[in-house]
mmCIF file of C-alpha atoms in Angstrom:
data_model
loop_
_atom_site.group_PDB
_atom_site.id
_atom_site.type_symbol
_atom_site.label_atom_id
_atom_site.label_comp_id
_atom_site.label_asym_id
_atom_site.label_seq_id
_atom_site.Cartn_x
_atom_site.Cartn_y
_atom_site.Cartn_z
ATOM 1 C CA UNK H 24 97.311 -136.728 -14.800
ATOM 2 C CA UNK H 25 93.815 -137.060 -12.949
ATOM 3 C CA UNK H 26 92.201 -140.064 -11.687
ATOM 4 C CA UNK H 27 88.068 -141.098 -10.715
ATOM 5 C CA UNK H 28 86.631 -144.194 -10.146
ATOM 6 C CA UNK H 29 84.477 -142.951 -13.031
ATOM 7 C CA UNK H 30 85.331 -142.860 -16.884
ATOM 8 C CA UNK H 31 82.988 -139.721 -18.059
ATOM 9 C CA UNK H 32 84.261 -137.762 -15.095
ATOM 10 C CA UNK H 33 88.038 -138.061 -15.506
ATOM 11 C CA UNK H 34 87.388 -138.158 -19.297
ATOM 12 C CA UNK H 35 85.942 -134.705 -18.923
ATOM 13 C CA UNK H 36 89.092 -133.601 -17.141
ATOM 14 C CA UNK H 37 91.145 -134.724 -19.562
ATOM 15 C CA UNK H 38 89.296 -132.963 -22.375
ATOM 16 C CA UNK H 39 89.467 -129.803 -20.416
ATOM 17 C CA UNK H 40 93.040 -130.043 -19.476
ATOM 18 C CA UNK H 41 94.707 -131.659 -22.491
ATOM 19 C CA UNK H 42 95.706 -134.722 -20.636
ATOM 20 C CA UNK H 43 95.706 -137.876 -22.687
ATOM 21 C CA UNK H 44 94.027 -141.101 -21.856
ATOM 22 C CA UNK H 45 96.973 -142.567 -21.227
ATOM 23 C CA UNK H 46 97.377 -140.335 -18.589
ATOM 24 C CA UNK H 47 93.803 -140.582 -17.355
ATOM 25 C CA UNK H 48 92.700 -143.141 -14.274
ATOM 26 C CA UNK H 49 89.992 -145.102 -13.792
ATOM 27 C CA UNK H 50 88.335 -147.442 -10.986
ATOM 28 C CA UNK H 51 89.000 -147.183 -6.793
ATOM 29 C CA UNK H 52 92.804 -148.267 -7.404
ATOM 30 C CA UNK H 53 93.066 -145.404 -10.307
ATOM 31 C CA UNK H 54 94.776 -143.401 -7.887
ATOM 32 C CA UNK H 55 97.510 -145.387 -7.274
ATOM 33 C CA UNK H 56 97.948 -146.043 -10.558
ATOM 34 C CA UNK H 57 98.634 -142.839 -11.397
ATOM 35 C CA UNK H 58 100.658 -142.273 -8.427
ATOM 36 C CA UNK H 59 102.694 -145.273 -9.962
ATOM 37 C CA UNK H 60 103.325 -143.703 -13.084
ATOM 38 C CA UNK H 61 105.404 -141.261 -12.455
ATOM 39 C CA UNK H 62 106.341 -137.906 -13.310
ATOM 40 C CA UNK H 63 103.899 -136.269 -10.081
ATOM 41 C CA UNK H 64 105.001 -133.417 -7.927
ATOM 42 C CA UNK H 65 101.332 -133.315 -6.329
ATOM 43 C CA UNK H 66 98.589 -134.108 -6.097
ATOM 44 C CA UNK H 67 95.261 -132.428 -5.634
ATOM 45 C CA UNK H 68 92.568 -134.796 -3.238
ATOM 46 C CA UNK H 69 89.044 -133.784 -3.967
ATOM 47 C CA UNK H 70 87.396 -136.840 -3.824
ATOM 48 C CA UNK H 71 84.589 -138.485 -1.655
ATOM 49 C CA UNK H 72 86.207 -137.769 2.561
ATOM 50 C CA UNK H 73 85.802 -141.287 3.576
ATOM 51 C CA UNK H 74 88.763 -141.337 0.840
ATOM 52 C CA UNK H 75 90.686 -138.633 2.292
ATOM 53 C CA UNK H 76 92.806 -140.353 4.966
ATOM 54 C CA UNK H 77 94.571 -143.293 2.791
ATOM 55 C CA UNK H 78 94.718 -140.796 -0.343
ATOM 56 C CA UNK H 79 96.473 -138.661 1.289
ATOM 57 C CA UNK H 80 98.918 -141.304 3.216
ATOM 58 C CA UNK H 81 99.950 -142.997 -0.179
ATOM 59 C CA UNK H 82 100.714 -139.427 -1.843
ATOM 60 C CA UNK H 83 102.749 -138.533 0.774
ATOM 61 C CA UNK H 84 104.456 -141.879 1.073
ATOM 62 C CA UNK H 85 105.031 -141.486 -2.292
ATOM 63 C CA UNK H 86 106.906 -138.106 -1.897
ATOM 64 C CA UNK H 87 104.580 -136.301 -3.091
ATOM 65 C CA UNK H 88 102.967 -132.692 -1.581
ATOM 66 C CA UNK H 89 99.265 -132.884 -1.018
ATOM 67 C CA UNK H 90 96.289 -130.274 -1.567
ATOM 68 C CA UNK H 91 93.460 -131.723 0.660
ATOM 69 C CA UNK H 92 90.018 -131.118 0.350
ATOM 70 C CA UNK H 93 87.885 -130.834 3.571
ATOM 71 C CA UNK H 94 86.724 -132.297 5.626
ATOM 72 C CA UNK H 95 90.088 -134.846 6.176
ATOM 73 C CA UNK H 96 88.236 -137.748 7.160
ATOM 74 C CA UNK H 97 84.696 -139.465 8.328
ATOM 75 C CA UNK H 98 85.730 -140.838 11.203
ATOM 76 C CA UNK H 99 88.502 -140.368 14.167
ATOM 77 C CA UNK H 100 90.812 -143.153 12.984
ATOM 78 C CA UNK H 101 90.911 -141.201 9.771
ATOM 79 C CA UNK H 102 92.011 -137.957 11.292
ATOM 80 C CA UNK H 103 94.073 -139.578 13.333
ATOM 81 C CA UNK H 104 95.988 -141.101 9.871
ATOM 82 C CA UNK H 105 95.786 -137.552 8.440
ATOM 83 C CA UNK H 106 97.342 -136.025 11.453
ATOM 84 C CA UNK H 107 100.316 -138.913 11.153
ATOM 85 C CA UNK H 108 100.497 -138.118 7.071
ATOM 86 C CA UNK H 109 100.871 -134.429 7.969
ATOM 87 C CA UNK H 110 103.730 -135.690 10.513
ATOM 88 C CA UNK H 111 105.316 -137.691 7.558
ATOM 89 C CA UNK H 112 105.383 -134.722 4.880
ATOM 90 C CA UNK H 113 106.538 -132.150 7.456
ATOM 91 C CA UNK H 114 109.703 -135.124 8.444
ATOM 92 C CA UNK H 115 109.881 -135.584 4.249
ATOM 93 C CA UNK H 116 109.915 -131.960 2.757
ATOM 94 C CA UNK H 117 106.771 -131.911 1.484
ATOM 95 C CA UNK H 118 103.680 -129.895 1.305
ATOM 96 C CA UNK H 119 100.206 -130.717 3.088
ATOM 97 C CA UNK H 120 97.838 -128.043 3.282
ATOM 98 C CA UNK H 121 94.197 -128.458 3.852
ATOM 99 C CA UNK H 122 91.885 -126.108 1.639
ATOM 100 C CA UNK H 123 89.336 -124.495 4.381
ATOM 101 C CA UNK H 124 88.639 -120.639 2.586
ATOM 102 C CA UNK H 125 87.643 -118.628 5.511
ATOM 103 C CA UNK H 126 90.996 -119.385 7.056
ATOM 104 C CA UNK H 127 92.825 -116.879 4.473
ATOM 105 C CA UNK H 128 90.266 -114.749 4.232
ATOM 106 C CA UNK H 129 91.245 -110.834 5.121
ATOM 107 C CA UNK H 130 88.622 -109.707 7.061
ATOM 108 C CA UNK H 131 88.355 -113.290 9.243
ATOM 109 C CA UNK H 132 91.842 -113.418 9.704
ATOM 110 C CA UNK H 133 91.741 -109.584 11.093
ATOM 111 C CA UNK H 134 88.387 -109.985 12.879
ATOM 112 C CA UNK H 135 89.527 -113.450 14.549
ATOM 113 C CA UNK H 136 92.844 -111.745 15.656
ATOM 114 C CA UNK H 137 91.650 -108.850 17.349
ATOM 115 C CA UNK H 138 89.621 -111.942 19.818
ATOM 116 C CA UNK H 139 92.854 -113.840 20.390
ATOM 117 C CA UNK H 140 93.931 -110.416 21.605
ATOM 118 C CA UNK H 141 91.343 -110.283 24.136
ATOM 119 C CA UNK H 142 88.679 -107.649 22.396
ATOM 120 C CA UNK H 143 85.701 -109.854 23.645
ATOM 121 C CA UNK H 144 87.195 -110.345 26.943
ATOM 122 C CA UNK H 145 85.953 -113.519 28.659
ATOM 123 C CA UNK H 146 83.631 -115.489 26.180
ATOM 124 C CA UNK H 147 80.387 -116.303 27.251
ATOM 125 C CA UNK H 148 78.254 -117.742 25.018
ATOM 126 C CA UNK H 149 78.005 -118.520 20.905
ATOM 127 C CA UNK H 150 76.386 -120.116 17.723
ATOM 128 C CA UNK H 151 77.128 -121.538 14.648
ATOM 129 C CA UNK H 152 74.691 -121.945 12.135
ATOM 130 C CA UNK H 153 74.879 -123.578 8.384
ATOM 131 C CA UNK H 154 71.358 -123.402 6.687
ATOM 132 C CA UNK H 155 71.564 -124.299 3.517
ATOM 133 C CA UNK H 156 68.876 -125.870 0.864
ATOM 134 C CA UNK H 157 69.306 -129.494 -0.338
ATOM 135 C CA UNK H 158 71.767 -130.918 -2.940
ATOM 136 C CA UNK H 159 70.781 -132.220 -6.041
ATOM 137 C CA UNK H 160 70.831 -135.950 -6.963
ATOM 138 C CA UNK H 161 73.097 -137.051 -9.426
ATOM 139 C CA UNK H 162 72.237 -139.695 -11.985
ATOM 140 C CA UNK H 163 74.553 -142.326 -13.555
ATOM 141 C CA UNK H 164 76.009 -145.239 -12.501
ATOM 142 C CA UNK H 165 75.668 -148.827 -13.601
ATOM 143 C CA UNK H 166 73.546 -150.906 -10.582
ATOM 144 C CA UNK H 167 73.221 -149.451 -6.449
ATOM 145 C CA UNK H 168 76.630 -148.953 -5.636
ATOM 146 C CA UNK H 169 77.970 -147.078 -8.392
ATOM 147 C CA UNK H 170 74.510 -144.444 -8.065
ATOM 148 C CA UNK H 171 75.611 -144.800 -4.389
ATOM 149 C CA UNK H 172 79.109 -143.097 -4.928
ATOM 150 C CA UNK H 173 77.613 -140.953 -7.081
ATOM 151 C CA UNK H 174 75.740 -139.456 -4.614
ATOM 152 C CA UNK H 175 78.387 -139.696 -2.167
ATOM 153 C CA UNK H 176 77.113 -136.482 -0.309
ATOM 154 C CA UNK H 177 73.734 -138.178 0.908
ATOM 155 C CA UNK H 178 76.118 -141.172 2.265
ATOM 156 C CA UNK H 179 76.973 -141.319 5.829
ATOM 157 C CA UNK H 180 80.294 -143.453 5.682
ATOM 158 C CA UNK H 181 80.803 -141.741 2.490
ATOM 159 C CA UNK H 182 80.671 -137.991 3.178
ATOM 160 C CA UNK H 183 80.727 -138.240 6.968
ATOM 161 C CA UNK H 184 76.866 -136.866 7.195
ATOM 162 C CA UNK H 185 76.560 -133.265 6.467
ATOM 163 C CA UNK H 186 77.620 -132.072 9.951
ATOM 164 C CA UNK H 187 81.113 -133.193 8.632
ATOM 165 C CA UNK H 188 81.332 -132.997 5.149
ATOM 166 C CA UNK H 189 79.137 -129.544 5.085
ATOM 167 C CA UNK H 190 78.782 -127.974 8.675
ATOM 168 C CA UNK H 191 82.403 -128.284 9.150
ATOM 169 C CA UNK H 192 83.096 -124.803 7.865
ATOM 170 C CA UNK H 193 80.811 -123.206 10.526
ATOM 171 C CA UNK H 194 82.491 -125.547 13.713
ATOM 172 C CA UNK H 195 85.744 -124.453 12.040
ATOM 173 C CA UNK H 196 85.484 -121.195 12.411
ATOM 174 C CA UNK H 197 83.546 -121.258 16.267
ATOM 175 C CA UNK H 198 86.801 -123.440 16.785
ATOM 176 C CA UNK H 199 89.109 -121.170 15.548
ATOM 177 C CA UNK H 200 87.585 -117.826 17.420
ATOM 178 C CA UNK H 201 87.590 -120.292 20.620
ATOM 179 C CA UNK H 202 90.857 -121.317 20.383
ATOM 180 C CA UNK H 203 91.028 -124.949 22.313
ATOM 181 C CA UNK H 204 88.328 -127.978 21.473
ATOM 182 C CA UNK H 205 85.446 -128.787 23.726
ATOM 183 C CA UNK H 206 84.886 -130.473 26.513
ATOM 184 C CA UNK H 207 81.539 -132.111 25.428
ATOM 185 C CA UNK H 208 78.172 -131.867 23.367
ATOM 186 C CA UNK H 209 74.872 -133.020 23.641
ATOM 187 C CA UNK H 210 73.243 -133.303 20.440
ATOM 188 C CA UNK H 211 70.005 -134.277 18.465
ATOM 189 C CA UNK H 212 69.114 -134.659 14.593
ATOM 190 C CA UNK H 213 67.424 -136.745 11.986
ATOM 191 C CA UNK H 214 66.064 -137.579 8.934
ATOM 192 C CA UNK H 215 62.873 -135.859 8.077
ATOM 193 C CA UNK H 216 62.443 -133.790 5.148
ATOM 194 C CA UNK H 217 65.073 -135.292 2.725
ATOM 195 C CA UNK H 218 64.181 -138.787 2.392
ATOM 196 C CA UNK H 219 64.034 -139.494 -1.092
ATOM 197 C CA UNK H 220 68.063 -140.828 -1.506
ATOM 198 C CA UNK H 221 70.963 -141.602 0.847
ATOM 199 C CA UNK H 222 71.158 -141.799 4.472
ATOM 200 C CA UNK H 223 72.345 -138.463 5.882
ATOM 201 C CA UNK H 224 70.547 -136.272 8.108
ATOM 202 C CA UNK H 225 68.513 -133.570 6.855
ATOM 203 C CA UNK H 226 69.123 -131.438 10.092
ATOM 204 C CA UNK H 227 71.677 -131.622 13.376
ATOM 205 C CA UNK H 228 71.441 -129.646 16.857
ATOM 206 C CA UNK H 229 74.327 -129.679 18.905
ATOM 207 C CA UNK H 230 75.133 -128.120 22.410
ATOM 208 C CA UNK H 231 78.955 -127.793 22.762
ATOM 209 C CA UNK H 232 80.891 -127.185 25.937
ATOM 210 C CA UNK H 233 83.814 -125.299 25.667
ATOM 211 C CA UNK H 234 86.488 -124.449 28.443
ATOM 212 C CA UNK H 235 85.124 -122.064 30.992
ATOM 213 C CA UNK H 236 81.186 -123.736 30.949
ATOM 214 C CA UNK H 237 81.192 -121.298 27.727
ATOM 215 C CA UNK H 238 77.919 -122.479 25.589
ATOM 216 C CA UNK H 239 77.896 -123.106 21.798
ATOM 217 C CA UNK H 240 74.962 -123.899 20.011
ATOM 218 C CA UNK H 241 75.033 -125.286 16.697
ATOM 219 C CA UNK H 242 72.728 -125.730 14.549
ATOM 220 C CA UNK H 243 72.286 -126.960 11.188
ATOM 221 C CA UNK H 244 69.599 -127.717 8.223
ATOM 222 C CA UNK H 245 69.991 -129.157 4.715
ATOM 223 C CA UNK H 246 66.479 -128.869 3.077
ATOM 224 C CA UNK H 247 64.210 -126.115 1.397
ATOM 225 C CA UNK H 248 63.882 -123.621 4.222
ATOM 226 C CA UNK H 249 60.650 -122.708 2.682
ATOM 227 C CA UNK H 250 61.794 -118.783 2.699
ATOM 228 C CA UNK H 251 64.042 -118.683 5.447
ATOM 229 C CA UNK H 252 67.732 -117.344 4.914
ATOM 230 C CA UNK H 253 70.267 -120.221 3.966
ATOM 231 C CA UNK H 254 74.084 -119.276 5.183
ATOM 232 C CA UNK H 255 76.877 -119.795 7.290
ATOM 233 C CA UNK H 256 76.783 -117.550 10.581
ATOM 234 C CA UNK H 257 79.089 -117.937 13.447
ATOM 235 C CA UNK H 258 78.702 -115.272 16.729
ATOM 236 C CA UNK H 259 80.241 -115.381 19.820
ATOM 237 C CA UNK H 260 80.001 -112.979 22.826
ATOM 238 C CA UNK H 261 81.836 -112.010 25.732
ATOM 239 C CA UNK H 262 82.649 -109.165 28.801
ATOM 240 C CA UNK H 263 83.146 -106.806 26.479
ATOM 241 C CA UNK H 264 82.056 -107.397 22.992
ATOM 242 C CA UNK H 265 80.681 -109.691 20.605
ATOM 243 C CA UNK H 266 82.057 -111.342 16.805
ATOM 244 C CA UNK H 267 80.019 -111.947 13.957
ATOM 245 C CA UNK H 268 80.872 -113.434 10.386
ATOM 246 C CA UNK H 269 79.539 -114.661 7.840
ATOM 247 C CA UNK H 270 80.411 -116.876 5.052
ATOM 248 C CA UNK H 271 80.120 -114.220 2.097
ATOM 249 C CA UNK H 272 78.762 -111.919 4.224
ATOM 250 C CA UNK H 273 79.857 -109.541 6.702
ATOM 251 C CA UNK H 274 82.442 -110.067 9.685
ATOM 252 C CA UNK H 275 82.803 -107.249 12.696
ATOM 253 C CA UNK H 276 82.871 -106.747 16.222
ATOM 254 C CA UNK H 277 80.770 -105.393 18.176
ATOM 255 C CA UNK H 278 81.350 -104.141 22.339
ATOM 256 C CA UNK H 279 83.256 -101.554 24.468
ATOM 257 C CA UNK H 280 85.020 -98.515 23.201
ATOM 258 C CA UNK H 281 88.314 -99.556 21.401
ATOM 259 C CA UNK H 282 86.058 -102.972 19.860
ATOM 260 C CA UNK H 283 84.140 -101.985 17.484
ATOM 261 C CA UNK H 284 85.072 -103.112 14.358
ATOM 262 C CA UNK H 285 84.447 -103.085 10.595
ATOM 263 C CA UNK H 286 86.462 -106.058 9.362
ATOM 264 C CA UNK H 287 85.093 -106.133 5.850
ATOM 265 C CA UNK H 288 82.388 -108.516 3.572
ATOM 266 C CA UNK H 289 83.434 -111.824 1.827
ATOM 267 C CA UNK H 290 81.318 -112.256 -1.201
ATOM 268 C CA UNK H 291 83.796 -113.780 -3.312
ATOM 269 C CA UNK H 292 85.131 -115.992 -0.144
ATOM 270 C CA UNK H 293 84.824 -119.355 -2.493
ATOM 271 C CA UNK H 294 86.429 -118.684 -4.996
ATOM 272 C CA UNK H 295 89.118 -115.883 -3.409
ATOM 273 C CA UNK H 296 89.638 -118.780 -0.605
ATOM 274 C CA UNK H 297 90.665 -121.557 -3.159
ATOM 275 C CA UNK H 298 93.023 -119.487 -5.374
ATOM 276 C CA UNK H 299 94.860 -117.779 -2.233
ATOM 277 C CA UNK H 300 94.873 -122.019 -0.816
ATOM 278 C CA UNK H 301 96.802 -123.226 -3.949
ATOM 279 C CA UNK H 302 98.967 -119.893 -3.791
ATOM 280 C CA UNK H 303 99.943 -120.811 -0.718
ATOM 281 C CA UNK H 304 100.461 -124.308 -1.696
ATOM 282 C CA UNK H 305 102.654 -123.094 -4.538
ATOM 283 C CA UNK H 306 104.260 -120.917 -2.296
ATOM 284 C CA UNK H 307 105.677 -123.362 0.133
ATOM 285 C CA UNK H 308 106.591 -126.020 -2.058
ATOM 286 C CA UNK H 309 108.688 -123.570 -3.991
ATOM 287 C CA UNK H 310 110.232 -122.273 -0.533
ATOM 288 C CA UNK H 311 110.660 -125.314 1.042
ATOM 289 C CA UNK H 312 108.434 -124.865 3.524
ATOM 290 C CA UNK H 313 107.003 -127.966 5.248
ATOM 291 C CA UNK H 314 105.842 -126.713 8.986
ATOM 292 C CA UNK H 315 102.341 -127.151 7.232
ATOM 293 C CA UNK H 316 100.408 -125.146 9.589
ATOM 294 C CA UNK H 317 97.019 -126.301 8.128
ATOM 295 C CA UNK H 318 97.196 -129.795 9.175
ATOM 296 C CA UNK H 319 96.753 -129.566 12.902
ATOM 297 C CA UNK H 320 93.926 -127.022 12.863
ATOM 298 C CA UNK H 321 91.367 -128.922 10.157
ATOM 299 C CA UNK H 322 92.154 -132.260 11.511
ATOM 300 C CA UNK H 323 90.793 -130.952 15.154
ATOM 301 C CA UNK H 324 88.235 -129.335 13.757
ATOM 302 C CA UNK H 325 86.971 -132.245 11.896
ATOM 303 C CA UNK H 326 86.985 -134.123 15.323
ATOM 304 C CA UNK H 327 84.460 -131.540 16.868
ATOM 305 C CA UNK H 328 81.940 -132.633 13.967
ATOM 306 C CA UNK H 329 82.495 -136.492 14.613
ATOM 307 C CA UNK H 330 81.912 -135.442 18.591
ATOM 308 C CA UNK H 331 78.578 -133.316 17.276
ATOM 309 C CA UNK H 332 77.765 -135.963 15.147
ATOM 310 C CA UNK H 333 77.955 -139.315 17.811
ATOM 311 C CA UNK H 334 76.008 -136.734 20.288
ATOM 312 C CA UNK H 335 73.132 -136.694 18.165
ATOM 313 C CA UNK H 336 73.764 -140.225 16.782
ATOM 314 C CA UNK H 337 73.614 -141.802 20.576
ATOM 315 C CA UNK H 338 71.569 -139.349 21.988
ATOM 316 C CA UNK H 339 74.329 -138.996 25.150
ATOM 317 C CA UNK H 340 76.506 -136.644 26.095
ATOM 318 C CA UNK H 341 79.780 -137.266 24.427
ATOM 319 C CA UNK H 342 83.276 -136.136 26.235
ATOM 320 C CA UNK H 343 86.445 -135.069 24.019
ATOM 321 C CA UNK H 344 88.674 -137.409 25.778
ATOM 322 C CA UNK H 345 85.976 -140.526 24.826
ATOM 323 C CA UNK H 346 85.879 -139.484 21.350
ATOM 324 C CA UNK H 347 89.964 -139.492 21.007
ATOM 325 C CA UNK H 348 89.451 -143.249 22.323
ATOM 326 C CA UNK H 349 86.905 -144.392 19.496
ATOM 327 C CA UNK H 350 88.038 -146.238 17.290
ATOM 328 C CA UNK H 351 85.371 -147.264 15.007
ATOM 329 C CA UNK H 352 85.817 -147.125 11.408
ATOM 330 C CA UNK H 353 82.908 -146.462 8.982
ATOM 331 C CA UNK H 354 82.182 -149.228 6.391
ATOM 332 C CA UNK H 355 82.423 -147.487 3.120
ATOM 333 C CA UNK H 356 80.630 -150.529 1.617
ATOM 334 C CA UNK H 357 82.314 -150.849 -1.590
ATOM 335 C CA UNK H 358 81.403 -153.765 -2.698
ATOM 336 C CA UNK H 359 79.909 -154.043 -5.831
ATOM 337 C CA UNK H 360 82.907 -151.139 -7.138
ATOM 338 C CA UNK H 361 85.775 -151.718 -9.811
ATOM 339 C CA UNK H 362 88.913 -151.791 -8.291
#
């Protein structure tokens, strides 16, 4: 079954997949309608994040197992509901796992362990960089707020802004070398080069605090670089030695005798990172295996981009503990959308 609020989109999955129309969704609700109708053992969430949160609540609640796309949610009530759904599968049997590639990749995984073993000794200092070009604007839709939602990714209370729905993988990544969230960031941003549809910044710069007075600066751009390298870079040093990866790139360590290391490239890290997600999925649904390890991990590291992301907004210096307590919800503005 499949289900999008618009007709040529889940029409074209059912063409592809043989589903029938009958099995085939349509509108906001079209979800839960096929949720309703039975016959589900999962369900796959790649839709728009401000969507995430309830989506993945009402799958679960209906005894379902979950394959989340990231980022989990736009704002910190959201995570906060995707943290409690993960609670609710793990107590029900079922399967939540959160699709971030870099996580199962080999040479991250072996790269990021040899840190948590102390390689770098004391960290220091770090960056995380996403550069990327712009996205492309997607026509369709039948007045504002169905163009709006198709162009989700330029939306703010849509997508989150692209220091959450994009940068995320970057943050994730400096959080999982770091091990523990910050303690606060100082940001800046805007809108300057990309102007012609949404409301998302076209560019973010963040200074996070981590434990220790350890430095991270991150750093982020979503326009034609006009030549310079686009990518996903994440380095961190320390006492002894250094880390650097890169999405589809290389990932070693530098230091010390005994640090060096070679970890490997990732150049198929997309693709490689979704097929080993969903055999993982498969995996633990078949063996029963609800601990659902993903959960905690992308739901934190979500938070760190809504703490970037109200740094820059506010222009103040924005505490961990203050952003727990913030419970603002972003207006998805759906009015105007078939239920």
């Amino acid at each position: 079954a499949g289900a999008d609020y618009f007709p040529d989109r889940v029409a074209a999955f059912g063409t592809k997949f043989g589903v029938g129309a009958n099995r085939c969704f349509t509108g906001l609700d079209g979800y839960r309608r096929m949720i309703a109708a039975g016959d589900l053992d999962a369900v796959a969430i790649e839709s728009p994040p401000f969507f995430h949160p309830l989506q993945a609540m009402d799958a679960v609640s209906a005894g379902l197992h979950v394959y989340l796309a990231k980022p989990v949610a736009v704002d910190v009530p959201g995570c906060k509901l995707v943290a409690e759904a993960g609670r609710k599968a793990t107590a029900g049997g079922k399967v939540l796992l959160v699709d971030f590639q870099t996580r199962v990749s080999e040479p991250f995984q072996k790269a990021i362990a040899r840190v948590h073993e102390g390689a770098l000794g004391e960290f220091c200092y770090g960056e995380a960089i996403y550069e990327a070009d712009r996205l492309g604007v997607q026509g369709g839709g039948s007045g504002p707020a169905e163009q709006r939602l198709r162009n989700w990714v330029f939306d703010k209370a849509l997508s989150g802004d692209i220091i959450t729905e994009q940068n995320i993988h970057t943050l994730d990544v400096m959080n999982w070398i770091l091990g523990a969230p910050p303690v606060r960031a100082t940001g800046t941003g805007g809108r300057k080069v990309r102007v012609d549809t949404g409301d998302c910044w076209d560019h973010f710069g963040v200074l996070y605090e981590y434990p220790g007075k350890v430095g991270i600066q991150f750093h982020s751009r979503q326009y034609n670089g006009w030549g310079a390298s686009d990518g996903i870079t994440n380095r961190v040093f320390g006492t002894k030695g250094m880390i650097s990866t890169e999405y589809g790139g290389k990932v070693f360590l530098r230091g010390e005798a005994g640090v060096a290391m070679n970890a490997g490239t990732t150049p198929g890290i997309y693709s490689e990172g979704a097929q080993a997600n969903l055999s993982a999925f498969r995996a633990a649904i078949l063996a029963r295996d609800a601990t659902n390890p993903t959960v905690a991990p992308s739901v934190q590291s979500n938070l760190i981009t809504l703490l970037g992301r109200k740094a820059a907004y506010t222009g103040e210096t924005v505490t961990w503990d203050d952003l727990l307590k913030d419970e603002t919800r972003l207006d998805g503005r759906l009015e105007g959308l078939k239920a």
